[in-house]
Coordinates of C-alpha atoms in Angstrom, one line a residue:
M1 CA 198.6 -77.3 89.5
N2 CA 202.0 -76.1 89.5
Y3 CA 202.4 -72.7 88.0
R4 CA 205.8 -71.7 88.2
Y5 CA 206.0 -72.3 84.7
L6 CA 204.2 -69.2 84.4
F7 CA 206.9 -67.0 86.8
D8 CA 210.5 -65.2 85.8
G9 CA 212.8 -65.5 88.9
I10 CA 211.5 -68.4 90.8
D11 CA 214.0 -70.7 90.6
E12 CA 217.5 -68.8 90.2
K13 CA 219.7 -69.9 93.4
I14 CA 220.3 -68.2 96.6
K15 CA 223.5 -68.3 99.3
L16 CA 222.6 -69.2 102.1
I17 CA 225.1 -68.7 105.4
D18 CA 227.0 -72.0 105.2
G19 CA 227.8 -71.2 101.3
Y20 CA 225.5 -74.0 100.1
Y21 CA 223.3 -72.3 96.8
V22 CA 219.3 -73.4 96.9
T23 CA 216.6 -73.0 95.0
P24 CA 214.4 -70.3 97.7
I25 CA 211.0 -70.6 98.7
N26 CA 209.6 -67.5 98.7
F27 CA 206.7 -66.8 101.4
D28 CA 206.0 -63.1 101.6
N29 CA 204.0 -62.5 98.5
G30 CA 201.8 -60.0 101.1
A31 CA 204.4 -58.1 100.6
T32 CA 205.6 -58.1 97.0
T33 CA 205.3 -60.9 94.0
P34 CA 207.5 -61.8 91.5
P35 CA 206.7 -61.3 88.1
L36 CA 205.0 -62.6 84.9
K37 CA 207.2 -63.9 82.4
S38 CA 204.8 -62.7 80.5
V39 CA 205.0 -59.1 82.1
M40 CA 208.1 -58.8 81.4
K41 CA 208.3 -59.8 77.3
L42 CA 205.9 -57.0 77.1
I43 CA 208.6 -54.9 78.4
Q44 CA 211.0 -56.8 76.1
D45 CA 208.6 -56.4 73.9
N46 CA 208.4 -53.0 74.1
I47 CA 211.2 -50.5 75.2
K48 CA 212.4 -50.2 71.6
N49 CA 209.5 -48.2 71.1
Y50 CA 209.2 -46.1 74.1
G51 CA 208.4 -42.9 73.9
P52 CA 206.2 -40.1 75.3
I53 CA 202.6 -39.5 76.5
A54 CA 200.3 -37.3 75.7
R55 CA 203.3 -35.2 74.9
G56 CA 205.1 -34.5 71.4
V57 CA 203.9 -35.5 67.9
G58 CA 205.7 -38.4 66.8
P59 CA 205.1 -42.8 66.6
K60 CA 206.7 -43.5 69.8
G61 CA 205.1 -40.9 71.1
E62 CA 201.3 -42.2 69.8
F63 CA 202.2 -46.1 70.3
C64 CA 202.7 -45.6 74.1
T65 CA 200.1 -42.9 74.8
T66 CA 197.3 -45.6 72.8
E67 CA 198.5 -48.2 74.8
F68 CA 198.3 -46.4 77.6
A69 CA 195.2 -46.0 76.7
K70 CA 193.8 -49.4 76.1
A71 CA 195.5 -50.5 79.3
R72 CA 192.6 -47.9 81.9
E73 CA 190.1 -50.5 79.0
T74 CA 191.5 -54.8 79.8
I75 CA 191.5 -52.5 83.8
L76 CA 188.0 -52.3 83.7
D77 CA 187.5 -55.4 82.3
F78 CA 188.7 -56.6 84.3
F79 CA 186.3 -55.4 87.0
N80 CA 183.7 -56.4 85.0
L81 CA 183.1 -52.3 84.8
K82 CA 183.9 -52.2 80.8
E83 CA 180.6 -52.0 79.3
S84 CA 179.1 -50.2 82.1
N85 CA 180.5 -46.2 81.4
T86 CA 179.9 -45.4 85.3
H87 CA 183.8 -45.8 86.6
T88 CA 187.4 -44.8 85.7
V89 CA 190.7 -45.1 85.9
I90 CA 193.6 -43.2 87.7
Y91 CA 197.3 -44.6 87.7
T92 CA 199.2 -43.8 90.8
K93 CA 202.1 -46.2 91.5
S94 CA 200.9 -47.9 94.3
D95 CA 197.2 -48.5 96.5
T96 CA 199.0 -46.1 99.4
E97 CA 199.2 -43.7 97.0
S98 CA 195.7 -44.1 95.1
L99 CA 194.5 -43.6 98.8
N100 CA 195.8 -41.1 99.8
M101 CA 194.6 -39.4 96.7
L102 CA 191.0 -40.7 97.5
A103 CA 191.5 -39.1 101.4
N104 CA 191.9 -35.9 99.5
L105 CA 189.7 -36.2 96.5
L106 CA 186.0 -37.4 98.1
V107 CA 186.7 -35.5 101.9
K108 CA 185.7 -32.4 101.7
N109 CA 186.7 -30.4 104.4
K110 CA 187.4 -31.5 108.9
D111 CA 183.9 -32.0 110.6
D112 CA 183.8 -35.1 107.2
M113 CA 183.2 -38.4 109.2
I114 CA 185.3 -41.5 107.8
L115 CA 183.9 -44.7 109.3
T116 CA 187.0 -47.6 108.8
T117 CA 188.4 -50.6 111.4
R118 CA 191.3 -51.7 113.2
M119 CA 192.4 -54.7 110.8
E120 CA 193.5 -51.8 108.7
H121 CA 197.1 -51.2 107.1
H122 CA 198.2 -48.0 107.7
A123 CA 197.5 -46.9 104.0
N124 CA 193.9 -47.2 104.9
D125 CA 193.9 -45.7 107.6
L126 CA 196.4 -42.4 108.0
P127 CA 195.2 -40.9 104.9
F128 CA 192.2 -40.1 106.2
R129 CA 193.0 -38.9 109.7
G130 CA 195.0 -36.2 108.4
V131 CA 191.7 -34.7 106.1
G132 CA 188.3 -36.4 108.6
K133 CA 187.1 -37.5 111.6
V134 CA 187.7 -41.0 111.6
V135 CA 185.8 -44.3 113.0
Y136 CA 186.8 -46.9 114.3
I137 CA 184.6 -50.3 113.5
D138 CA 186.7 -52.9 116.2
V139 CA 187.5 -56.2 115.5
D140 CA 186.3 -59.5 117.8
N141 CA 189.0 -62.0 119.5
L142 CA 189.6 -63.6 116.5
G143 CA 190.0 -60.8 114.1
R144 CA 186.8 -60.5 112.0
I145 CA 185.0 -57.4 111.6
N146 CA 181.0 -57.4 112.3
I147 CA 178.9 -55.9 109.4
E148 CA 175.6 -55.0 111.7
N149 CA 178.3 -53.0 113.7
I150 CA 179.0 -51.1 111.0
E151 CA 175.4 -50.3 109.9
E152 CA 175.3 -49.5 114.3
E153 CA 177.5 -47.1 113.0
L154 CA 176.3 -45.3 110.1
I155 CA 172.7 -44.6 112.5
K156 CA 174.4 -43.3 115.0
S157 CA 176.7 -40.9 112.8
E158 CA 172.9 -39.7 111.4
G159 CA 174.6 -38.8 108.0
K160 CA 178.4 -37.2 109.0
I161 CA 179.5 -40.4 108.5
K162 CA 179.9 -39.2 104.5
L163 CA 183.5 -42.2 103.7
V164 CA 183.2 -46.5 104.4
T165 CA 187.2 -47.5 103.7
I166 CA 187.7 -50.7 104.0
T167 CA 190.6 -53.5 103.5
G168 CA 188.9 -56.0 100.9
A169 CA 191.6 -59.2 102.2
S170 CA 193.6 -58.7 105.3
N171 CA 197.1 -58.5 104.8
V172 CA 197.9 -60.1 108.2
T173 CA 194.7 -62.4 108.3
G174 CA 194.1 -62.8 105.3
Y175 CA 189.9 -62.6 105.9
L176 CA 187.8 -61.6 103.2
N177 CA 185.5 -58.8 103.7
P178 CA 181.8 -59.4 102.1
I179 CA 182.8 -56.6 100.3
H180 CA 179.1 -56.2 98.8
D181 CA 177.2 -57.2 101.4
I182 CA 179.4 -53.5 103.0
A183 CA 178.7 -51.4 99.9
K184 CA 174.8 -52.4 100.9
I185 CA 174.7 -51.5 104.6
V186 CA 177.0 -48.5 103.1
H187 CA 174.3 -46.8 99.8
K188 CA 171.2 -46.9 102.8
Y189 CA 173.5 -44.3 103.9
N190 CA 174.1 -42.4 101.7
A191 CA 177.9 -43.3 102.0
K192 CA 180.0 -43.6 99.5
L193 CA 183.1 -47.4 100.1
I194 CA 185.8 -47.4 99.1
V195 CA 188.2 -50.5 98.7
D196 CA 191.5 -51.4 99.6
A197 CA 192.5 -54.7 97.7
A198 CA 196.5 -54.5 97.8
Q199 CA 195.7 -58.2 98.9
L200 CA 191.9 -59.6 97.1
I201 CA 193.3 -58.5 93.7
A202 CA 195.8 -61.5 92.4
H203 CA 193.2 -64.5 94.8
V204 CA 189.6 -64.4 94.5
K205 CA 187.6 -62.5 91.2
V206 CA 186.4 -59.0 92.4
D207 CA 183.0 -58.6 90.3
M208 CA 182.4 -54.4 91.0
K209 CA 179.1 -54.1 89.8
G210 CA 178.1 -56.6 92.4
N211 CA 174.6 -58.5 91.8
S212 CA 172.3 -54.9 92.1
K213 CA 173.6 -50.9 92.0
D214 CA 173.6 -50.9 95.3
E215 CA 176.5 -53.8 95.7
E216 CA 178.3 -51.7 93.4
I217 CA 181.8 -50.9 95.1
D218 CA 182.2 -46.9 94.6
F219 CA 185.6 -47.0 94.8
L220 CA 188.3 -49.7 95.1
T221 CA 192.7 -49.2 94.9
F222 CA 195.4 -51.6 94.7
S223 CA 199.0 -52.5 93.8
A224 CA 200.6 -53.6 91.1
H225 CA 203.6 -54.8 92.4
K226 CA 201.5 -56.9 95.0
A227 CA 199.9 -58.7 91.3
Y228 CA 202.6 -60.3 89.9
A229 CA 203.8 -56.7 87.6
P230 CA 206.4 -56.1 90.4
F231 CA 207.1 -52.1 88.2
G232 CA 205.5 -49.1 90.1
G233 CA 202.4 -49.2 89.2
G234 CA 198.7 -48.6 90.3
A235 CA 195.5 -47.6 90.4
I236 CA 191.8 -46.2 91.7
V237 CA 189.4 -47.5 90.1
G238 CA 186.2 -45.7 90.9
L239 CA 182.9 -43.4 90.0
K240 CA 182.8 -41.0 87.1
K241 CA 179.9 -38.6 88.8
Y242 CA 182.3 -37.5 92.6
L243 CA 185.8 -37.3 90.6
K244 CA 184.9 -35.0 87.5
D245 CA 184.5 -31.8 89.4
A246 CA 186.6 -32.8 92.4
T247 CA 191.0 -30.4 93.0
P248 CA 193.9 -33.1 91.7
F249 CA 195.8 -33.6 95.2
L250 CA 198.5 -33.9 92.5
S251 CA 199.3 -30.9 89.5
G252 CA 201.6 -30.3 87.1
G253 CA 202.1 -30.3 83.2
G254 CA 199.5 -33.6 81.8
C255 CA 196.6 -32.5 84.0
V256 CA 194.9 -29.0 82.7
V257 CA 193.9 -27.6 79.0
G258 CA 195.4 -24.0 80.1
V259 CA 196.5 -21.7 82.1
F260 CA 196.9 -18.4 83.0
D261 CA 198.0 -15.5 85.5
E262 CA 194.9 -16.2 87.9
S263 CA 193.0 -19.1 86.7
V264 CA 193.2 -22.3 85.6
I265 CA 191.4 -24.9 83.0
W266 CA 191.7 -28.2 85.0
G267 CA 192.1 -31.7 82.6
P268 CA 189.2 -34.0 82.1
I269 CA 189.6 -37.1 84.0
P270 CA 191.4 -38.8 84.5
E271 CA 193.6 -37.8 83.0
R272 CA 193.5 -34.1 85.8
F273 CA 194.8 -37.0 88.3
E274 CA 197.9 -38.1 86.7
A275 CA 200.4 -34.8 86.3
G276 CA 204.1 -35.5 85.2
T277 CA 205.2 -37.6 82.7
Q278 CA 203.6 -41.6 83.6
N279 CA 204.6 -44.9 84.4
F280 CA 205.0 -46.1 80.9
F281 CA 206.2 -49.8 81.9
G282 CA 204.7 -50.0 85.1
V283 CA 201.0 -49.6 83.3
I284 CA 200.5 -51.6 80.6
T285 CA 202.2 -54.7 83.0
M286 CA 199.9 -53.9 86.1
A287 CA 197.1 -54.8 83.0
K288 CA 198.9 -57.4 81.4
A289 CA 199.0 -59.6 84.4
L290 CA 195.9 -58.8 85.8
K291 CA 193.9 -60.1 82.1
D292 CA 196.4 -63.3 82.5
L293 CA 195.3 -63.6 85.6
K294 CA 191.8 -63.1 84.3
E295 CA 192.5 -66.4 82.0
L296 CA 194.1 -68.4 83.7
G297 CA 190.6 -68.7 86.2
F298 CA 190.2 -67.8 89.2
H299 CA 188.1 -70.3 90.4
N300 CA 191.9 -72.1 89.0
I301 CA 193.3 -69.9 91.4
E302 CA 191.4 -69.9 94.7
L303 CA 191.3 -73.4 94.5
H304 CA 195.7 -74.0 94.3
E305 CA 196.2 -71.6 96.6
K306 CA 193.4 -73.1 98.7
K307 CA 195.2 -76.3 99.2
I308 CA 198.7 -74.7 100.2
K309 CA 196.7 -73.3 102.8
D310 CA 194.6 -75.6 104.5
Y311 CA 197.9 -78.0 104.2
L312 CA 200.2 -75.8 106.3
I313 CA 197.3 -74.4 109.0
E314 CA 196.2 -78.3 109.3
E315 CA 200.4 -79.0 109.6
M316 CA 201.1 -75.5 111.5
K317 CA 198.2 -76.9 114.4
K318 CA 200.2 -80.1 114.8
I319 CA 203.5 -78.6 116.5
D320 CA 203.4 -78.6 120.4
N321 CA 205.1 -74.9 120.5
V322 CA 203.6 -72.8 117.3
I323 CA 201.0 -70.5 118.1
L324 CA 198.6 -69.9 115.4
Y325 CA 196.4 -66.4 114.9
G326 CA 192.6 -66.0 114.1
D327 CA 190.4 -68.7 113.3
I328 CA 191.5 -72.1 112.3
N329 CA 189.4 -73.8 112.6
N330 CA 187.0 -72.2 110.3
T331 CA 189.4 -71.0 107.6
S332 CA 186.8 -70.8 104.5
D333 CA 187.1 -66.8 104.6
R334 CA 190.5 -66.8 104.9
L335 CA 193.4 -65.9 101.7
G336 CA 196.5 -67.7 102.0
V337 CA 198.6 -65.5 104.8
I338 CA 199.4 -67.0 108.3
T339 CA 201.1 -65.5 110.7
F340 CA 201.9 -67.3 113.7
N341 CA 205.1 -67.4 117.1
V342 CA 206.8 -70.0 118.5
K343 CA 206.3 -69.9 122.1
D344 CA 209.3 -68.8 123.6
K345 CA 211.3 -67.2 120.7
N346 CA 212.2 -64.2 119.2
Y347 CA 209.7 -63.4 115.6
E348 CA 212.5 -61.7 113.8
D349 CA 215.1 -64.6 115.6
V350 CA 213.1 -67.0 113.8
A351 CA 212.4 -65.9 110.3
V352 CA 216.3 -64.5 110.0
K353 CA 217.0 -68.4 111.0
M354 CA 214.7 -69.3 108.2
A355 CA 216.3 -67.0 105.5
N356 CA 219.8 -67.6 106.2
E357 CA 219.8 -71.2 107.0
K358 CA 216.7 -72.9 104.5
G359 CA 216.4 -69.7 102.2
I360 CA 212.6 -69.8 102.7
S361 CA 211.2 -65.5 103.0
L362 CA 209.0 -65.3 104.7
R363 CA 207.6 -61.2 107.0
C364 CA 208.4 -60.3 110.9
G365 CA 206.9 -57.8 112.7
K366 CA 203.7 -56.3 112.7
F367 CA 203.1 -55.9 108.9
C368 CA 201.5 -52.2 108.7
A369 CA 198.8 -52.4 109.9
H370 CA 200.3 -52.2 114.3
P371 CA 197.0 -51.8 116.0
Y372 CA 195.1 -55.2 114.4
V373 CA 198.5 -56.6 115.1
N374 CA 198.6 -55.7 118.6
R375 CA 195.0 -57.2 118.9
L376 CA 195.4 -60.5 118.0
L377 CA 199.0 -60.7 120.5
G378 CA 196.9 -59.3 123.0
V379 CA 199.0 -56.5 123.7
S380 CA 197.4 -53.2 125.3
D381 CA 198.1 -49.6 123.2
E382 CA 199.9 -48.3 126.0
D383 CA 201.8 -51.8 126.0
A384 CA 202.8 -51.4 122.6
Y385 CA 203.4 -47.7 122.1
K386 CA 206.6 -48.2 125.4
D387 CA 208.2 -51.4 123.5
I388 CA 208.0 -48.8 120.6
V389 CA 209.9 -46.0 122.2
S390 CA 212.1 -47.9 124.4
G391 CA 213.5 -50.1 121.3
E392 CA 213.3 -53.5 122.7
H393 CA 210.4 -54.4 120.3
N394 CA 208.9 -57.3 121.5
Y395 CA 205.7 -57.0 120.5
G396 CA 205.6 -59.2 116.9
M397 CA 204.7 -62.2 114.5
I398 CA 205.8 -64.0 111.7
R399 CA 203.9 -64.4 108.6
A400 CA 203.5 -66.3 105.6
S401 CA 201.9 -65.5 102.5
L402 CA 201.5 -67.6 99.8
G403 CA 201.1 -67.5 95.7
L404 CA 200.0 -68.8 92.5
Y405 CA 203.8 -70.1 92.1
N406 CA 204.4 -71.5 95.3
T407 CA 204.4 -75.6 96.0
I408 CA 202.9 -77.9 98.6
E409 CA 206.7 -79.0 98.2
E410 CA 207.4 -76.0 99.3
A411 CA 204.8 -75.5 101.9
S412 CA 206.2 -78.4 103.3
K413 CA 209.8 -78.2 103.5
F414 CA 208.9 -75.4 105.4
I415 CA 206.8 -77.2 107.5
K416 CA 210.3 -79.4 108.6
E417 CA 212.3 -76.5 109.5
L418 CA 209.3 -74.9 111.9
K419 CA 209.3 -78.4 113.3
L420 CA 212.9 -78.6 114.0
I421 CA 213.0 -74.5 115.5
A422 CA 209.2 -74.9 117.2
K423 CA 211.6 -78.9 119.7
N424 CA 214.5 -77.0 120.2

């Protein structure tokens, strides 16, 4: 199917370096996605109703407060948690803020151990380095993790690992990690699981309950701007029982019920963790986008994106001088995220040429996942460090990442241009 009619702005022509105007091709959805028309309409319909949330008295404020609360129910329903009463939704501005918040809320002291992987985006690595002792699962030569290694580390730690945090889908290779199988292992050793779902939720169905209590996902984070509502919204979906006594990471107005000269009474969850004036439009558009994706059906979404992904990988394999990363033969566990290089050509030059001459947007560099990209490139930590310090930036890749609105026709144009670049 062609889903382009659902999206706003994607057919606006851009000016190329030669002065011609073309309809751009955006293969950088792993960074940010365009908005659905439905979320744009939601803003237009509600801009005149904008008022304070949970502050003051008046019809606009009451309207916004009600819609703000309804969005939590929509998000819980998206993850199949609406009837469970086990989880809550905490609004944030991004996946990064969500993970920083969880690192500071859940890790109690510097001696606590956190288990993660070398596959992670910096947002699911750096926040935990600052609050406890981080242990890493490494990747194999194709960039996958082995979940048996997770159990080995949990056994080795003798109960000292309290938290495991892992990406649901890689932003570099698109690998899908078996989060429910991982949950069963993590819970077996009395640890808690965080899933960074920034690259996951717009592409596959995520049922946080799983098929049993052992498979339940304790905490999940995401950003709206990677799911067709790019208005500064994000969220934590997390178990209430681990949050109800936590001290807020951010504090200020709206997170307390009483402030006294020498003490504070914190508010209930989730409001306790939402200090300050909240992003009303970011929240309601985030909920609307998730609701629309659910109604479209993830079976349809997966089939559409798989068709384009498979076409791209198969055609790119045929092009001399194109180097592909990750497993390009067994791709059933990969989303539409394809990283590559062109032999003897600078990765940035290739991406800039695609953008300036053909209006094809890609991403180039290390995608905020430096340790993972270095491993896929076969670059040692020492050499990568020297490269950064010298300012040469010789090591990097190019990434094409697909969205629901992309088409086979766009993929064909990209392949045609890549062939020319690789040949000349």
